[in-house]
Amino acid sequence: MSANAQVAEVFDQMAAALELLGANRFRVNAHEKVARVLRDLTDDVRAVVEENPPAAVARLRSFDGIGESSAKKICEWVETGSVPEHQKLLSQVPLGLFEVLAIPGVGPKAAKLMWEELGIESLEDLKTTSDEALSSLPRMGKKSVEKIRQAIDFSEKSGDRVPLGVARPMAQKLVAELSKLDGMQQVDFAGSLRRGKETIGDIDILVATTDAEAVREAFCSHPDVTQVLARGETKCSVRLENERGVVMQADLRIVPEEAWGAALMYFTGSKEHNVRLREIAIGKDRHLNEYGLFSGTAERPQDRGETPVAAASEESIYQALELPFVPPEMREDRDEFSDRWNGEALISLSDVKAELHAHTTASDGRLSIEELAKEARRRGFHTLAVTDHSKSQPIANGLDEDRLLAHIDAIRKADAKIDGIRILAGSEVDILADGSLDYDDELLAQLDIVVASPHAALRQEPVVATERLLRAIRHPLVHIIGHPTGRIVGRREGLSPDTKRLYEAAVEHDTVLELNSNWNRLDLRDAHLRAALQAGCKIAIDTDAHDTWQLDHLVYGILTARRAGMRPEQCINTWPADKLHSWLESKR
DNA sequence: GCCGTTTTCGGCCCGACTGTTTTCAGTCG
């Protein structure tokens, strides 16, 4: 785990402990914010502190949300490996209680009561505590106990958050079916799904309709629904299960059409973005809630029949607040309210005109060169790079030198045969553990494009990983570094190199870094990508497709790129054919 | 605990829902 992630964990635990001990909620929030800032930070805090200890506190304080006290704690962690305040809190609150706090419906008050009154110190304790004992607690009746039992059951069955690429099709299916209903005015999904986060907790569907009952009925009786959790006037909650057994909660919200924009904004979040937006509204003597943006700062203007200044569209609300429109993917309270964001168009799916990383039957793909090329052409691409695996990937049927030479020949023939698309002879060459490549330079020079990727030795120490990747970036025949960290979302952390040095080297050597669109990878991830772009790196967004349907994964790459604030020209896949081809040739 | 071209002190988003209650605390997003 990276230093930043480890310190973030310390702050999250301090926040949870403080919450359980009944500390001021703003203090709790402040700790949570520090954890969040640390997770998004691309500067490595260990490096920041070790490089210049006397200036470390000031440097850390320059990050929004980190103050004097937190900066000192971070320094303590780097210098001694622990934070005394953290240790002190852990001695006051049992660690297992954090699992109890994590159960939906159990907040700090309830967890604290369970602990103090019933001696519950872990999830296991809670499970073995009788219903009678639990319901003896204040404000804890039969229904509350039942809900807690169900929540434990659900979290054990459904596990953690679901990858974007699994959740999005489930939501799209629901939206497509609801949109067919009579009286439907608007329907869309909101929440982290609309923001394109790499993992999704639950699905939020928003609807404006003239026939609410029809929508409620269609939603609650949908074939994928296994349980209806709640069915109210404006909100229904269900459990969905897809054909592969993935279980998710989905919430339906029915909102008035005239407040569609305000509601969509509210339910899209993020929470942190909304909070900042409301603060900005107050500063302009306005009041923002899910019913609209109102004049004055009095509470609940909608109840007094006041007409909002803006409500029907998200655009109108940002405009009335004198802010550039913020695309959903950027709403994370990072820097979308700073001068850095001016509302310029972000990259979109239709900007992409080339696929530069894809596999065929020569290695572990399912399509022939021609099938792949025709599929790429059908999508309006002007260029396709065929990049099969190299010899150190026997599990992926990687090509040895002789097979690669024959493959290059076959690609050239296909290129001559098929009109309307340029087919490039390439390779996804392994970056070996020491940073050398899997083919010699003479062979690499015969390829039109070289994507160099790490596949093995993905648990290397950061220092070793940095040197390994730097060596590949500096290699004069390498165009693109494929999935640079080798991480798998939620399953494998991958390499944790000094990203700052990688980005500087990539700029210096004109080497492109990949954003791999496969939803299992999304590598570089959003925060890294943002820093790479700010460092001036060029990016390739590729699908790494092994079959036709995987070319559709491009959308996940685009969502991730938008989260990083990417403009079209920063992505080489958007370049016109001649610009792209001449850049590729510049490395030959 | 953090933050400040109106503040170095005094604020810190807003509303819905639920269950347990006779008026609201706790939790969530």
Tab-separated table of N, CA, C and O in Angstrom, chain A residues 204-286:
chain	number	residue	atom	x	y	z
A	204	ASP	N	-28.622	4.652	-8.661
A	204	ASP	CA	-29.672	5.659	-8.458
A	204	ASP	C	-30.326	5.974	-9.790
A	204	ASP	O	-29.656	6.404	-10.724
A	205	ILE	N	-31.637	5.757	-9.858
A	205	ILE	CA	-32.372	6.079	-11.082
A	205	ILE	C	-33.309	7.238	-10.781
A	205	ILE	O	-34.030	7.225	-9.776
A	206	LEU	N	-33.297	8.233	-11.642
A	206	LEU	CA	-34.110	9.427	-11.455
A	206	LEU	C	-35.136	9.492	-12.581
A	206	LEU	O	-34.801	9.235	-13.739
A	207	VAL	N	-36.375	9.852	-12.206
A	207	VAL	CA	-37.462	9.835	-13.183
A	207	VAL	C	-38.353	11.059	-13.003
A	207	VAL	O	-38.618	11.476	-11.873
A	208	ALA	N	-38.796	11.653	-14.114
A	208	ALA	CA	-39.893	12.632	-14.089
A	208	ALA	C	-40.979	12.067	-14.987
A	208	ALA	O	-40.691	11.642	-16.110
A	209	THR	N	-42.191	12.024	-14.489
A	209	THR	CA	-43.256	11.323	-15.207
A	209	THR	C	-44.620	11.898	-14.873
A	209	THR	O	-44.794	12.530	-13.836
A	210	THR	N	-45.579	11.634	-15.760
A	210	THR	CA	-46.967	12.018	-15.451
A	210	THR	C	-47.721	10.835	-14.851
A	210	THR	O	-48.855	10.973	-14.413
A	211	ASP	N	-47.077	9.669	-14.843
A	211	ASP	CA	-47.741	8.478	-14.312
A	211	ASP	C	-46.804	7.756	-13.338
A	211	ASP	O	-46.166	6.758	-13.685
A	212	ALA	N	-46.748	8.292	-12.133
A	212	ALA	CA	-45.793	7.782	-11.146
A	212	ALA	C	-46.068	6.322	-10.788
A	212	ALA	O	-45.143	5.530	-10.608
A	213	GLU	N	-47.334	5.959	-10.706
A	213	GLU	CA	-47.663	4.597	-10.281
A	213	GLU	C	-47.147	3.566	-11.289
A	213	GLU	O	-46.645	2.513	-10.906
A	214	ALA	N	-47.235	3.910	-12.568
A	214	ALA	CA	-46.744	2.988	-13.598
A	214	ALA	C	-45.243	2.765	-13.440
A	214	ALA	O	-44.743	1.648	-13.611
A	215	VAL	N	-44.522	3.834	-13.104
A	215	VAL	CA	-43.067	3.727	-12.943
A	215	VAL	C	-42.731	2.890	-11.717
A	215	VAL	O	-41.889	1.991	-11.756
A	216	ARG	N	-43.422	3.180	-10.597
A	216	ARG	CA	-43.182	2.412	-9.372
A	216	ARG	C	-43.422	0.935	-9.621
A	216	ARG	O	-42.639	0.076	-9.208
A	217	GLU	N	-44.498	0.638	-10.314
A	217	GLU	CA	-44.862	-0.754	-10.569
A	217	GLU	C	-43.823	-1.435	-11.463
A	217	GLU	O	-43.360	-2.535	-11.175
A	218	ALA	N	-43.451	-0.747	-12.542
A	218	ALA	CA	-42.477	-1.326	-13.468
A	218	ALA	C	-41.136	-1.556	-12.775
A	218	ALA	O	-40.479	-2.574	-12.982
A	219	PHE	N	-40.749	-0.603	-11.930
A	219	PHE	CA	-39.459	-0.696	-11.234
A	219	PHE	C	-39.461	-1.852	-10.239
A	219	PHE	O	-38.563	-2.699	-10.252
A	220	CYS	N	-40.497	-1.886	-9.405
A	220	CYS	CA	-40.518	-2.885	-8.328
A	220	CYS	C	-40.789	-4.298	-8.840
A	220	CYS	O	-40.449	-5.267	-8.168
A	221	SER	N	-41.394	-4.418	-10.005
A	221	SER	CA	-41.701	-5.768	-10.505
A	221	SER	C	-40.790	-6.152	-11.665
A	221	SER	O	-41.071	-7.097	-12.397
A	222	HIS	N	-39.703	-5.421	-11.827
A	222	HIS	CA	-38.745	-5.755	-12.884
A	222	HIS	C	-38.185	-7.161	-12.661
A	222	HIS	O	-37.971	-7.577	-11.522
A	223	PRO	N	-37.980	-7.919	-13.755
A	223	PRO	CA	-37.514	-9.313	-13.603
A	223	PRO	C	-36.195	-9.470	-12.830
A	223	PRO	O	-35.979	-10.507	-12.204
A	224	ASP	N	-35.328	-8.459	-12.870
A	224	ASP	CA	-34.047	-8.568	-12.150
A	224	ASP	C	-34.189	-8.282	-10.656
A	224	ASP	O	-33.237	-8.448	-9.898
A	225	VAL	N	-35.371	-7.824	-10.233
A	225	VAL	CA	-35.562	-7.457	-8.824
A	225	VAL	C	-35.816	-8.713	-7.991
A	225	VAL	O	-36.694	-9.508	-8.308
A	226	THR	N	-35.025	-8.883	-6.938
A	226	THR	CA	-35.206	-10.052	-6.080
A	226	THR	C	-35.903	-9.682	-4.777
A	226	THR	O	-36.420	-10.542	-4.086
A	227	GLN	N	-35.892	-8.391	-4.430
A	227	GLN	CA	-36.530	-7.984	-3.186
A	227	GLN	C	-36.877	-6.498	-3.256
A	227	GLN	O	-36.081	-5.691	-3.746
A	228	VAL	N	-38.074	-6.159	-2.789
A	228	VAL	CA	-38.447	-4.741	-2.704
A	228	VAL	C	-38.216	-4.294	-1.266
A	228	VAL	O	-38.825	-4.818	-0.340
A	229	LEU	N	-37.314	-3.339	-1.085
A	229	LEU	CA	-36.941	-2.905	0.266
A	229	LEU	C	-37.865	-1.798	0.766
A	229	LEU	O	-38.139	-1.693	1.949
A	230	ALA	N	-38.305	-0.947	-0.139
A	230	ALA	CA	-39.183	0.161	0.246
A	230	ALA	C	-39.965	0.580	-0.983
A	230	ALA	O	-39.465	0.523	-2.108
A	231	ARG	N	-41.194	0.987	-0.777
A	231	ARG	CA	-41.996	1.459	-1.898
A	231	ARG	C	-42.841	2.630	-1.423
A	231	ARG	O	-43.937	2.467	-0.886
A	232	GLY	N	-42.280	3.826	-1.559
A	232	GLY	CA	-42.992	5.026	-1.127
A	232	GLY	C	-43.498	5.823	-2.308
A	232	GLY	O	-43.404	5.384	-3.447
A	233	GLU	N	-44.021	7.020	-2.035
A	233	GLU	CA	-44.563	7.885	-3.083
A	233	GLU	C	-43.489	8.304	-4.082
A	233	GLU	O	-43.681	8.209	-5.285
A	234	THR	N	-42.378	8.781	-3.533
A	234	THR	CA	-41.354	9.352	-4.403
A	234	THR	C	-40.073	8.531	-4.407
A	234	THR	O	-39.157	8.840	-5.142
A	235	LYS	N	-39.983	7.533	-3.566
A	235	LYS	CA	-38.764	6.725	-3.514
A	235	LYS	C	-39.070	5.246	-3.360
A	235	LYS	O	-39.847	4.858	-2.481
A	236	CYS	N	-38.454	4.433	-4.209
A	236	CYS	CA	-38.528	2.982	-4.066
A	236	CYS	C	-37.111	2.432	-4.023
A	236	CYS	O	-36.231	2.935	-4.711
A	237	SER	N	-36.912	1.384	-3.220
A	237	SER	CA	-35.608	0.731	-3.165
A	237	SER	C	-35.781	-0.759	-3.404
A	237	SER	O	-36.680	-1.370	-2.834
A	238	VAL	N	-34.907	-1.312	-4.234
A	238	VAL	CA	-34.986	-2.745	-4.521
A	238	VAL	C	-33.595	-3.354	-4.517
A	238	VAL	O	-32.596	-2.647	-4.565
A	239	ARG	N	-33.578	-4.687	-4.484
A	239	ARG	CA	-32.336	-5.400	-4.712
A	239	ARG	C	-32.402	-6.041	-6.090
A	239	ARG	O	-33.386	-6.691	-6.430
A	240	LEU	N	-31.344	-5.823	-6.862
A	240	LEU	CA	-31.269	-6.354	-8.216
A	240	LEU	C	-30.259	-7.489	-8.244
A	240	LEU	O	-29.293	-7.475	-7.506
A	241	GLU	N	-30.495	-8.438	-9.128
A	241	GLU	CA	-29.476	-9.458	-9.343
A	241	GLU	C	-29.342	-9.653	-10.835
A	241	GLU	O	-30.339	-9.875	-11.526
A	242	ASN	N	-28.133	-9.566	-11.357
A	242	ASN	CA	-27.961	-9.765	-12.796
A	242	ASN	C	-27.742	-11.237	-13.110
A	242	ASN	O	-27.732	-12.088	-12.210
A	243	GLU	N	-27.571	-11.548	-14.401
A	243	GLU	CA	-27.504	-12.953	-14.824
A	243	GLU	C	-26.270	-13.679	-14.289
A	243	GLU	O	-26.231	-14.896	-14.256
A	244	ARG	N	-25.288	-12.896	-13.817
A	244	ARG	CA	-24.083	-13.530	-13.285
A	244	ARG	C	-24.077	-13.545	-11.759
A	244	ARG	O	-23.057	-13.829	-11.133
A	245	GLY	N	-25.236	-13.203	-11.172
A	245	GLY	CA	-25.357	-13.299	-9.721
A	245	GLY	C	-24.832	-12.099	-8.955
A	245	GLY	O	-24.686	-12.150	-7.738
A	246	VAL	N	-24.530	-11.000	-9.655
A	246	VAL	CA	-24.086	-9.793	-8.951
A	246	VAL	C	-25.307	-9.098	-8.345
A	246	VAL	O	-26.295	-8.844	-9.034
A	247	VAL	N	-25.243	-8.838	-7.049
A	247	VAL	CA	-26.362	-8.238	-6.336
A	247	VAL	C	-26.066	-6.772	-6.055
A	247	VAL	O	-24.980	-6.430	-5.591
A	248	MET	N	-27.024	-5.905	-6.374
A	248	MET	CA	-26.857	-4.481	-6.085
A	248	MET	C	-28.166	-3.892	-5.605
A	248	MET	O	-29.240	-4.367	-5.974
A	249	GLN	N	-28.056	-2.842	-4.807
A	249	GLN	CA	-29.264	-2.102	-4.451
A	249	GLN	C	-29.508	-1.022	-5.497
A	249	GLN	O	-28.560	-0.407	-6.000
A	250	ALA	N	-30.762	-0.824	-5.850
A	250	ALA	CA	-31.110	0.260	-6.775
A	250	ALA	C	-32.213	1.102	-6.155
A	250	ALA	O	-33.166	0.571	-5.577
A	251	ASP	N	-32.062	2.417	-6.236
A	251	ASP	CA	-33.061	3.349	-5.709
A	251	ASP	C	-33.695	4.113	-6.857
A	251	ASP	O	-32.991	4.584	-7.750
A	252	LEU	N	-35.001	4.218	-6.815
A	252	LEU	CA	-35.732	5.016	-7.803
A	252	LEU	C	-36.244	6.275	-7.121
A	252	LEU	O	-36.802	6.203	-6.027
A	253	ARG	N	-36.038	7.421	-7.742
A	253	ARG	CA	-36.561	8.689	-7.203
A	253	ARG	C	-37.457	9.314	-8.254
A	253	ARG	O	-37.043	9.456	-9.409
A	254	ILE	N	-38.650	9.683	-7.836
A	254	ILE	CA	-39.565	10.359	-8.755
A	254	ILE	C	-39.585	11.837	-8.391
A	254	ILE	O	-39.854	12.196	-7.240
A	255	VAL	N	-39.228	12.679	-9.350
A	255	VAL	CA	-39.101	14.113	-9.072
A	255	VAL	C	-39.944	14.907	-10.070
A	255	VAL	O	-40.247	14.420	-11.156
A	256	PRO	N	-40.340	16.135	-9.682
A	256	PRO	CA	-41.112	16.961	-10.615
A	256	PRO	C	-40.261	17.414	-11.793
A	256	PRO	O	-39.088	17.756	-11.607
A	257	GLU	N	-40.835	17.405	-12.987
A	257	GLU	CA	-40.050	17.723	-14.171
A	257	GLU	C	-39.450	19.133	-14.107
A	257	GLU	O	-38.341	19.367	-14.568
A	258	GLU	N	-40.219	20.080	-13.508
A	258	GLU	CA	-39.722	21.461	-13.492
A	258	GLU	C	-38.472	21.612	-12.612
A	258	GLU	O	-37.757	22.595	-12.717
A	259	ALA	N	-38.220	20.614	-11.743
A	259	ALA	CA	-37.012	20.683	-10.906
A	259	ALA	C	-36.011	19.601	-11.314
A	259	ALA	O	-35.147	19.203	-10.524
A	260	TRP	N	-36.131	19.109	-12.542
A	260	TRP	CA	-35.287	18.001	-13.003
A	260	TRP	C	-33.792	18.279	-12.804
A	260	TRP	O	-33.046	17.455	-12.291
A	261	GLY	N	-33.366	19.456	-13.226
A	261	GLY	CA	-31.936	19.787	-13.151
A	261	GLY	C	-31.436	19.807	-11.718
A	261	GLY	O	-30.372	19.261	-11.403
A	262	ALA	N	-32.218	20.439	-10.840
A	262	ALA	CA	-31.810	20.534	-9.435
A	262	ALA	C	-31.751	19.153	-8.805
A	262	ALA	O	-30.826	18.832	-8.039
A	263	ALA	N	-32.719	18.313	-9.158
A	263	ALA	CA	-32.755	16.964	-8.587
A	263	ALA	C	-31.621	16.108	-9.146
A	263	ALA	O	-30.941	15.387	-8.409
A	264	LEU	N	-31.393	16.212	-10.438
A	264	LEU	CA	-30.337	15.421	-11.066
A	264	LEU	C	-28.977	15.803	-10.478
A	264	LEU	O	-28.145	14.956	-10.177
A	265	MET	N	-28.797	17.093	-10.285
A	265	MET	CA	-27.556	17.584	-9.695
A	265	MET	C	-27.398	17.040	-8.265
A	265	MET	O	-26.357	16.519	-7.890
A	266	TYR	N	-28.491	17.133	-7.519
A	266	TYR	CA	-28.459	16.682	-6.128
A	266	TYR	C	-28.133	15.191	-6.038
A	266	TYR	O	-27.288	14.770	-5.247
A	267	PHE	N	-28.809	14.379	-6.860
A	267	PHE	CA	-28.615	12.930	-6.751
A	267	PHE	C	-27.362	12.446	-7.473
A	267	PHE	O	-26.942	11.313	-7.295
A	268	THR	N	-26.765	13.297	-8.295
A	268	THR	CA	-25.515	12.925	-8.941
A	268	THR	C	-24.335	13.126	-7.997
A	268	THR	O	-23.368	12.374	-8.009
A	269	GLY	N	-24.449	14.148	-7.136
A	269	GLY	CA	-23.353	14.405	-6.199
A	269	GLY	C	-22.133	14.935	-6.917
A	269	GLY	O	-22.253	15.521	-7.991
A	270	SER	N	-20.909	14.701	-6.403
A	270	SER	CA	-20.748	14.019	-5.139
A	270	SER	C	-21.276	14.878	-3.988
A	270	SER	O	-21.528	16.062	-4.166
A	271	LYS	N	-21.399	14.260	-2.868
A	271	LYS	CA	-21.824	14.962	-1.672
A	271	LYS	C	-20.937	16.187	-1.447
A	271	LYS	O	-21.419	17.278	-1.159
A	272	GLU	N	-19.625	15.976	-1.604
A	272	GLU	CA	-18.666	17.056	-1.351
A	272	GLU	C	-18.842	18.200	-2.348
A	272	GLU	O	-18.732	19.366	-1.994
A	273	HIS	N	-19.120	17.844	-3.596
A	273	HIS	CA	-19.359	18.871	-4.611
A	273	HIS	C	-20.617	19.663	-4.245
A	273	HIS	O	-20.638	20.889	-4.309
A	274	ASN	N	-21.664	18.948	-3.854
A	274	ASN	CA	-22.916	19.613	-3.497
A	274	ASN	C	-22.739	20.564	-2.315
A	274	ASN	O	-23.286	21.663	-2.300
A	275	VAL	N	-21.970	20.112	-1.328
A	275	VAL	CA	-21.743	20.951	-0.152
A	275	VAL	C	-21.058	22.253	-0.561
A	275	VAL	O	-21.479	23.341	-0.174
A	276	ARG	N	-20.021	22.129	-1.381
A	276	ARG	CA	-19.314	23.328	-1.833
A	276	ARG	C	-20.227	24.255	-2.633
A	276	ARG	O	-20.201	25.468	-2.474
A	277	LEU	N	-21.055	23.639	-3.461
A	277	LEU	CA	-21.971	24.415	-4.300
A	277	LEU	C	-22.959	25.200	-3.432
A	277	LEU	O	-23.272	26.358	-3.700
A	278	ARG	N	-23.435	24.551	-2.376
A	278	ARG	CA	-24.395	25.224	-1.488
A	278	ARG	C	-23.726	26.349	-0.718
A	278	ARG	O	-24.336	27.391	-0.466
A	279	GLU	N	-22.479	26.133	-0.371
A	279	GLU	CA	-21.737	27.202	0.300
A	279	GLU	C	-21.567	28.393	-0.636
A	279	GLU	O	-21.729	29.545	-0.233
A	280	ILE	N	-21.250	28.087	-1.885
A	280	ILE	CA	-21.094	29.159	-2.877
A	280	ILE	C	-22.421	29.901	-3.042
A	280	ILE	O	-22.470	31.132	-3.112
A	281	ALA	N	-23.523	29.139	-3.059
A	281	ALA	CA	-24.854	29.750	-3.195
A	281	ALA	C	-25.118	30.706	-2.030
A	281	ALA	O	-25.579	31.837	-2.232
A	282	ILE	N	-24.803	30.275	-0.819
A	282	ILE	CA	-25.024	31.123	0.355
A	282	ILE	C	-24.226	32.415	0.230
A	282	ILE	O	-24.718	33.507	0.520
A	283	GLY	N	-22.992	32.285	-0.258
A	283	GLY	CA	-22.140	33.457	-0.452
A	283	GLY	C	-22.730	34.458	-1.432
A	283	GLY	O	-22.391	35.635	-1.407
A	284	LYS	N	-23.595	33.976	-2.291
A	284	LYS	CA	-24.240	34.859	-3.261
A	284	LYS	C	-25.683	35.150	-2.851
A	284	LYS	O	-26.526	35.487	-3.703
A	285	ASP	N	-25.965	34.963	-1.566
A	285	ASP	CA	-27.294	35.214	-1.022
A	285	ASP	C	-28.377	34.374	-1.711
A	285	ASP	O	-29.448	34.861	-2.041
A	286	ARG	N	-28.030	33.106	-1.933
A	286	ARG	CA	-28.962	32.181	-2.570
A	286	ARG	C	-29.087	30.929	-1.702
A	286	ARG	O	-28.266	30.697	-0.822
